[in-house]
GROMACS .gro file of C-alpha atoms in nm:
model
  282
    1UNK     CA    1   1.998  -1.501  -1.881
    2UNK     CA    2   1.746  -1.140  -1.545
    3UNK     CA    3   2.536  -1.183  -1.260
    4UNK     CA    4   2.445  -0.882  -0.978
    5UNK     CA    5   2.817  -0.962  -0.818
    6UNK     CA    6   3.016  -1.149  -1.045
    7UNK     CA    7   3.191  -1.407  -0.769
    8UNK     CA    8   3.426  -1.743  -0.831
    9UNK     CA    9   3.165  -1.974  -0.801
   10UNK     CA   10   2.853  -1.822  -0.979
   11UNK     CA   11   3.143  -1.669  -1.243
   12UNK     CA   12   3.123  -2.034  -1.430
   13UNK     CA   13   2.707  -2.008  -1.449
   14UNK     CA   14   2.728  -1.698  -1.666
   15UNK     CA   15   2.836  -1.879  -1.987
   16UNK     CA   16   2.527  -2.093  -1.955
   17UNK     CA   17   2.222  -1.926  -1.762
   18UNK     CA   18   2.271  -1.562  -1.758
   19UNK     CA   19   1.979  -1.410  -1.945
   20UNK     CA   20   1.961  -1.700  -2.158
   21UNK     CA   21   1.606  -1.640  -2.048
   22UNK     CA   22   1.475  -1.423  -1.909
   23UNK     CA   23   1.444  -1.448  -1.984
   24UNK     CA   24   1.516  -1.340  -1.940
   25UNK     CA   25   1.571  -1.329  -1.940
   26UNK     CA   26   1.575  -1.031  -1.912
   27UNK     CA   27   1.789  -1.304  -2.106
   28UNK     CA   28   1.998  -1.080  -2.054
   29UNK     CA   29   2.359  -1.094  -2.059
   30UNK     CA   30   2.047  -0.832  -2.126
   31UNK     CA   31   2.133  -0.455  -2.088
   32UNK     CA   32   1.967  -0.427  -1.825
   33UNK     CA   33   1.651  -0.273  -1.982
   34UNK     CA   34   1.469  -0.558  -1.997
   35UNK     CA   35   1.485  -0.856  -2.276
   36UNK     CA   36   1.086  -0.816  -2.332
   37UNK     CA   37   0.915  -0.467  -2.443
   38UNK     CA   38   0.546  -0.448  -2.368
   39UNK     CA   39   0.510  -0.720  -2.619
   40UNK     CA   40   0.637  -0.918  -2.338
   41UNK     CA   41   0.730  -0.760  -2.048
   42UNK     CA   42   0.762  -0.371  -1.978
   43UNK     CA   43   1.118  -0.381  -1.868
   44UNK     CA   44   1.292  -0.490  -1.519
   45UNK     CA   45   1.091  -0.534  -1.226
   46UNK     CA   46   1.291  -0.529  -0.895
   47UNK     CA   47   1.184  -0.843  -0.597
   48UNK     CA   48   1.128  -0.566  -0.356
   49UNK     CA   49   0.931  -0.302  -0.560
   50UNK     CA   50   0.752  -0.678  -0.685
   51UNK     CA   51   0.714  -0.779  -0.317
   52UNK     CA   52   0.531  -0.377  -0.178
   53UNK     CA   53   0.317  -0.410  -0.493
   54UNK     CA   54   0.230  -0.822  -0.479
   55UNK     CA   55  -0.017  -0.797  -0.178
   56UNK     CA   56  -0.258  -0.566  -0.366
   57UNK     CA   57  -0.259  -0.705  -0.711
   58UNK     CA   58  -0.358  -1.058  -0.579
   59UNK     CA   59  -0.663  -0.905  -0.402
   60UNK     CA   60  -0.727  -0.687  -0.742
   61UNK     CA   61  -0.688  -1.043  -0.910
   62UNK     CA   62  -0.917  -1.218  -0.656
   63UNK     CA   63  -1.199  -0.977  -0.691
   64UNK     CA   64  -1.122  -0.886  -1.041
   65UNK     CA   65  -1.007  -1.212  -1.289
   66UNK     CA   66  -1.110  -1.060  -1.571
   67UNK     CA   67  -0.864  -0.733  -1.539
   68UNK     CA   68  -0.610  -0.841  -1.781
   69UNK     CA   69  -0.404  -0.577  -1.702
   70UNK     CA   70  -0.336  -0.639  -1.340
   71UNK     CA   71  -0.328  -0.994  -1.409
   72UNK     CA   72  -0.041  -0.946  -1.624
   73UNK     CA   73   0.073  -0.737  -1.355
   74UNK     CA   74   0.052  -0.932  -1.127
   75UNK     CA   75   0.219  -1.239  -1.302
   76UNK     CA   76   0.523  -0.996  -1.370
   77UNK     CA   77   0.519  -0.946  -0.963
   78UNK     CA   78   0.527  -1.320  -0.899
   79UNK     CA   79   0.829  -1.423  -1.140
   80UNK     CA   80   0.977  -1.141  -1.007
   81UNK     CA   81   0.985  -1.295  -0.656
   82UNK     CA   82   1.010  -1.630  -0.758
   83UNK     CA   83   0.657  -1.807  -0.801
   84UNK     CA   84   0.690  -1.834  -1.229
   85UNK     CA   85   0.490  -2.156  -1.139
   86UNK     CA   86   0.223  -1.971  -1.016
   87UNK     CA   87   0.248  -1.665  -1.240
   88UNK     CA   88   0.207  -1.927  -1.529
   89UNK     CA   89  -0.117  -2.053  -1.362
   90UNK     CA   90  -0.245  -1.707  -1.327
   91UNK     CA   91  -0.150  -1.589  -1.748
   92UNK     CA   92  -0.300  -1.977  -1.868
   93UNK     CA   93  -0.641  -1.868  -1.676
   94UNK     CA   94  -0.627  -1.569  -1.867
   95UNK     CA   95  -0.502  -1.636  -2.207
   96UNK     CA   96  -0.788  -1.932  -2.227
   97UNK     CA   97  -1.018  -1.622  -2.248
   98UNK     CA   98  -0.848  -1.385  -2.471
   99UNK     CA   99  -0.564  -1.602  -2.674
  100UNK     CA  100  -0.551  -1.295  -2.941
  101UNK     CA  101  -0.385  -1.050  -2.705
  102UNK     CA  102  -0.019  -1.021  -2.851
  103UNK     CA  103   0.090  -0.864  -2.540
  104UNK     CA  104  -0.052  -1.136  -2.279
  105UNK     CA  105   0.072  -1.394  -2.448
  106UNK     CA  106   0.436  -1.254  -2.489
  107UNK     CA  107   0.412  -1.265  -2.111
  108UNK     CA  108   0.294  -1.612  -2.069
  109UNK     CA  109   0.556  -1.723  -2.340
  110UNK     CA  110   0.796  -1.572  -2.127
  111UNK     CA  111   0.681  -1.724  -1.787
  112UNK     CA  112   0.635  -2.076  -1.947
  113UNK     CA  113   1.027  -2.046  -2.025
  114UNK     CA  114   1.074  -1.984  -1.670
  115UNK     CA  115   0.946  -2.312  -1.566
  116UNK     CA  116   1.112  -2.494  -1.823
  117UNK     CA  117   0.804  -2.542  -2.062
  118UNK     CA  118   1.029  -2.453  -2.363
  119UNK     CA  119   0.816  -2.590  -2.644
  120UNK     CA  120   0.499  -2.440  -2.509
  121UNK     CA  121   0.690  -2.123  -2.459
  122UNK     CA  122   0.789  -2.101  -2.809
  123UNK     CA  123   0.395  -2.186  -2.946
  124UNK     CA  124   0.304  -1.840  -2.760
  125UNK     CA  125   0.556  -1.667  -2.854
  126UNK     CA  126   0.476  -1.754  -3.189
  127UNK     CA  127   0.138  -1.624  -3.135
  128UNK     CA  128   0.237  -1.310  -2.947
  129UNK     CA  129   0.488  -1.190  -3.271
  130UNK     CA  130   0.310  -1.052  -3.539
  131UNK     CA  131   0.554  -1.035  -3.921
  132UNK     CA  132   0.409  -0.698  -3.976
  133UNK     CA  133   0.523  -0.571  -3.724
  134UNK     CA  134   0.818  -0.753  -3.594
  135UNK     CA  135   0.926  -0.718  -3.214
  136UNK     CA  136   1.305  -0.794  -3.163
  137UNK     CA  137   1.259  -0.843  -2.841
  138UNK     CA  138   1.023  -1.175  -2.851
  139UNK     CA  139   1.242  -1.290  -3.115
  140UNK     CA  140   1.598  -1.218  -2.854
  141UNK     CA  141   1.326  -1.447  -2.562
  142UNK     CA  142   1.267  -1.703  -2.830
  143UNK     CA  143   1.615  -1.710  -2.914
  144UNK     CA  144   1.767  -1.730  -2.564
  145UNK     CA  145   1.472  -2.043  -2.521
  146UNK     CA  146   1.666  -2.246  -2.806
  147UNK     CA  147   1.973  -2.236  -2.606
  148UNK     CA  148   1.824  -2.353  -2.336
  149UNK     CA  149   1.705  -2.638  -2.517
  150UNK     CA  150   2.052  -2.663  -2.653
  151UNK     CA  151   2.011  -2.579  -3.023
  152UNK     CA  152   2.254  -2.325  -3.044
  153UNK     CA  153   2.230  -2.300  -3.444
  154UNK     CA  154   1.884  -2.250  -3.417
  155UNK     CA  155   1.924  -1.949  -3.182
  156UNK     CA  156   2.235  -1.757  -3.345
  157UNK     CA  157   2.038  -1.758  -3.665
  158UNK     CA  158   1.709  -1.595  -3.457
  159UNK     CA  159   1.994  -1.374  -3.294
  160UNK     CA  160   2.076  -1.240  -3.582
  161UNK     CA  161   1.711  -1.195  -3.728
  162UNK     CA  162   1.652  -1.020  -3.411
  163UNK     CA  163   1.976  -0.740  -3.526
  164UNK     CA  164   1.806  -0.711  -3.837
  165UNK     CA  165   1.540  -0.591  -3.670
  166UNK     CA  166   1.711  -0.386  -3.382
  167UNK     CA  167   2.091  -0.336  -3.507
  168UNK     CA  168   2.399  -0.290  -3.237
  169UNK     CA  169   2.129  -0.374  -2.971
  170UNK     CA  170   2.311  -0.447  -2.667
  171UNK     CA  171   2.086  -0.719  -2.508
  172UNK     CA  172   2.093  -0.938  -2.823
  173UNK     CA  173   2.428  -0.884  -2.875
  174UNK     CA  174   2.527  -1.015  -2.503
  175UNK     CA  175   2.303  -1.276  -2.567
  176UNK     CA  176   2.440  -1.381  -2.914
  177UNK     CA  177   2.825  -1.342  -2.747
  178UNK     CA  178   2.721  -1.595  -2.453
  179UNK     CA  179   2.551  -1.827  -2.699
  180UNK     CA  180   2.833  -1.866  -2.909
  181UNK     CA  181   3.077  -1.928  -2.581
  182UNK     CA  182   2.824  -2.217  -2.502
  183UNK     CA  183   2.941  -2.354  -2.801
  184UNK     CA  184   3.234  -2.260  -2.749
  185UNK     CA  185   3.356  -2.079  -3.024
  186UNK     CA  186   3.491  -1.833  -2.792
  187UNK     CA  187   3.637  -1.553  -3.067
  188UNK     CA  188   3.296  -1.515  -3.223
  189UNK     CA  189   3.133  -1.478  -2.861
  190UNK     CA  190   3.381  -1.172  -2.769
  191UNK     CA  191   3.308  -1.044  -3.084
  192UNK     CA  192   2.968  -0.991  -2.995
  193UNK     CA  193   3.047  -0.916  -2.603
  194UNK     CA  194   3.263  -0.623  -2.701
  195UNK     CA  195   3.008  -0.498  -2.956
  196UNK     CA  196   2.708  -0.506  -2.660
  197UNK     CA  197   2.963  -0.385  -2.410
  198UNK     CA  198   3.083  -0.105  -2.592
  199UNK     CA  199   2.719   0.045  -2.599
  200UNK     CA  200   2.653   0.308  -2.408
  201UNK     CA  201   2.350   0.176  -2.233
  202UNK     CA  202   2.547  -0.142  -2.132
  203UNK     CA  203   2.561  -0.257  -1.792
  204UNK     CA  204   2.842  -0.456  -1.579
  205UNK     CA  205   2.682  -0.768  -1.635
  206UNK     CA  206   2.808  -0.797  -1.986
  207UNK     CA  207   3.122  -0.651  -1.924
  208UNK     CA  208   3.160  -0.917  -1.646
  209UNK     CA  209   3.066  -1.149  -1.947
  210UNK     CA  210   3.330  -1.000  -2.176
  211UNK     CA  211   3.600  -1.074  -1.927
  212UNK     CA  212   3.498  -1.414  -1.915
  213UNK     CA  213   3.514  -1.527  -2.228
  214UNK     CA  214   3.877  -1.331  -2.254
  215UNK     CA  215   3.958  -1.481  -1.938
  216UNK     CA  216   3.876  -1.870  -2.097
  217UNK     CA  217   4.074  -1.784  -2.405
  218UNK     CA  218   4.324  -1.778  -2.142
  219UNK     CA  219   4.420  -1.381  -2.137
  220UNK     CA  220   4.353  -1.355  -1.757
  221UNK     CA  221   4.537  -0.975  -1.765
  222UNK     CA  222   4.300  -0.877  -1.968
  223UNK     CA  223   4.036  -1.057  -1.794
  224UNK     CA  224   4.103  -0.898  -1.497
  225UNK     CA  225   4.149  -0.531  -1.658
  226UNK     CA  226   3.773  -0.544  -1.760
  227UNK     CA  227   3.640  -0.693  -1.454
  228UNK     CA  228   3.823  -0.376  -1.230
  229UNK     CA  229   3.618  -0.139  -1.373
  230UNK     CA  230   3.279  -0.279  -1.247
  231UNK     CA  231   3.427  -0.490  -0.944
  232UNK     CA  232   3.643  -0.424  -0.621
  233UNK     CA  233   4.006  -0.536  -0.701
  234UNK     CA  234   4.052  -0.838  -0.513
  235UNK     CA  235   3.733  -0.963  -0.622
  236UNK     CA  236   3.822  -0.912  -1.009
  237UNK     CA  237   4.172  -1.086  -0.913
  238UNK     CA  238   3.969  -1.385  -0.720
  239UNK     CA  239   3.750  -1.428  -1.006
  240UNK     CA  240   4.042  -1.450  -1.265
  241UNK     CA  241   4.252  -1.686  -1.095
  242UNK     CA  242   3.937  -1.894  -1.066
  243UNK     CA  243   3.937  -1.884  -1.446
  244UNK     CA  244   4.286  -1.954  -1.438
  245UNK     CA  245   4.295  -2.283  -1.246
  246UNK     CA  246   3.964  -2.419  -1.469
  247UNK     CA  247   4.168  -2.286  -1.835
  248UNK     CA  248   4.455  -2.480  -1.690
  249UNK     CA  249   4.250  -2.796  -1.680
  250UNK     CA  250   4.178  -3.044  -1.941
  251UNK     CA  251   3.847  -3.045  -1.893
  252UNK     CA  252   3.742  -2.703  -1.778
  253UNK     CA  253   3.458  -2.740  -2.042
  254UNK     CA  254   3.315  -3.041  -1.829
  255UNK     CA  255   3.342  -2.791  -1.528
  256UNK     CA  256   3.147  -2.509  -1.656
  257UNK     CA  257   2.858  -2.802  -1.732
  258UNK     CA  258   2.879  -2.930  -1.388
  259UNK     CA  259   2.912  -2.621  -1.220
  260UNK     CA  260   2.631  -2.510  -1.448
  261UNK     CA  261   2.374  -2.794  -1.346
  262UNK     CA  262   2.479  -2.750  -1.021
  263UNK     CA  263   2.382  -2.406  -1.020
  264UNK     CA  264   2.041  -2.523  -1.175
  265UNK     CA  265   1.962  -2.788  -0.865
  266UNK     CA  266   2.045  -2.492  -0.606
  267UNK     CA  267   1.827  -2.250  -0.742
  268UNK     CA  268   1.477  -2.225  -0.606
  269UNK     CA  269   1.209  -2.336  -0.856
  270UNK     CA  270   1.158  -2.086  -1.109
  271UNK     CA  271   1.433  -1.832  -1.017
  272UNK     CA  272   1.711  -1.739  -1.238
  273UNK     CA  273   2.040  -1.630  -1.122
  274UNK     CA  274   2.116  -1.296  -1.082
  275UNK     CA  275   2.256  -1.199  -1.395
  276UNK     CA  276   2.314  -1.000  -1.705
  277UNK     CA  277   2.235  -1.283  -2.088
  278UNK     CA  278   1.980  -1.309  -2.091
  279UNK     CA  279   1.875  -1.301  -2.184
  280UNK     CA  280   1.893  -1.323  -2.491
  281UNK     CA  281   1.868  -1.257  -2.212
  282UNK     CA  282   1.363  -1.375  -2.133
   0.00000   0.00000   0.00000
């Protein structure tokens, strides 16, 4: 990482998946403005205002294939009900006849993430970033795409190229906090949660990934002091004694993979879980 409700089981899949794309994310541990600017994607698009709109931008695109806009549109409607595989069909079609639009092929390097087409993905994105004028938000997408490919280095050091750009931005911050706790060097990751989360525009999500990370550092009072002010209280309490029994493990780590692969199989095909990263996160 688009966590909506942060429950026990889901809690674990944070660390790993939650806008590490976006990707989404929008990778996001994401703010909940969106990972992507128009370079990539406009900002959050809801399933249901995706599913009223769907129905009339896949006749536009049926009569119309050359309308770039409402095919990008349209794309954006599909990943946002679940069909990336079919969005990414719909933005190759089009970026075969105009490959210089920065802004269509943000989106397409964002759906190709989606499906798991990581170094595809990061060949548009290259193409849709331009070093004159440099779009933090591609560079949060391609960031949140290395650790999904598990090269964690590679993506803390486009993390912080992306703060360069866009400094205390909350999105790449979450992102950068829930890469680090991947790799599990869990002070530097609530570092960078309490930086995002102390933003103004920050939502639950990363708060919810704030009290994770304090929760697997094994300060579950704490842990459960953040997560009351976004969720009920026996919910926050459920979801820290959760963290508790895993912390108390030997190999909690080995849990948060499993659970996190689990997570993965359960999923439909091209959805991401309801979540904050992130981002990065797409």
């Amino acid at each position: 990482m688009p966590i909506a409700s942060l429950s026990v089981r889901p809690l674990v899949l944070v660390v790993a998946l939650s806008a590490l794309v976006s990707g989404g994310c929008s990778l996001s541990a994401r703010s909940g403005r969106g990972d992507i600017t128009g370079s990539v994607r406009t900002g959050p698009y809801s399933e249901q205002a995706a599913r009223s709109e769907i129905e009339g931008l896949a006749s536009r695109y049926r009569s119309s294939p050359t309308d770039t806009g409402n095919a990008i549109r349209y794309a954006r409607a599909l990943r946002a009900t679940g069909q990336s595989a079919q969005a990414v069909a719909v933005l190759e079609r089009t970026a075969i006849r105009e490959p210089g639009n920065p802004v269509l092929m943000g989106e397409f390097g964002r759906a190709l993430a989606d499906v798991g087409r990581h170094d595809q993905a990061l060949q548009v994105l290259g193409r849709a970033h331009r070093a004159d004028q440099p779009d933090w938000r591609i560079v949060n997408v391609q960031a949140s795409i290395y650790d999904q490919m598990g090269r964690p280095q590679e993506a803390q050091a486009l993390y912080t190229d992306a703060l360069k750009i866009a400094p205390g931005e909350p999105s790449i911050l979450s992102n950068l906090g829930l890469s680090y706790a991947l790799s599990r060097q869990l002070p530097q990751a609530e570092q960078a949660l309490r930086q995002a989360a102390a933003h103004p525009q920050a939502d639950k999500r990363v708060r919810q990934n704030l009290a994770l990370v304090v929760g697997l550092q094994g300060r579950f009072a704490e842990a459960e002091e953040i997560a009351r002010k976004d969720l009920p209280p026996a919910e926050a309490e459920q979801n820290v004694a959760y963290l508790r029994s895993m912390v108390t493990q030997q190999n909690s780590w080995a849990q948060i993979r499993q659970s996190e692969r689990r997570g993965q199989a359960q999923r439909p095909a091209g959805q991401t879980p309801v979540a904050a990263p992130s981002a990065p996160r797409s």
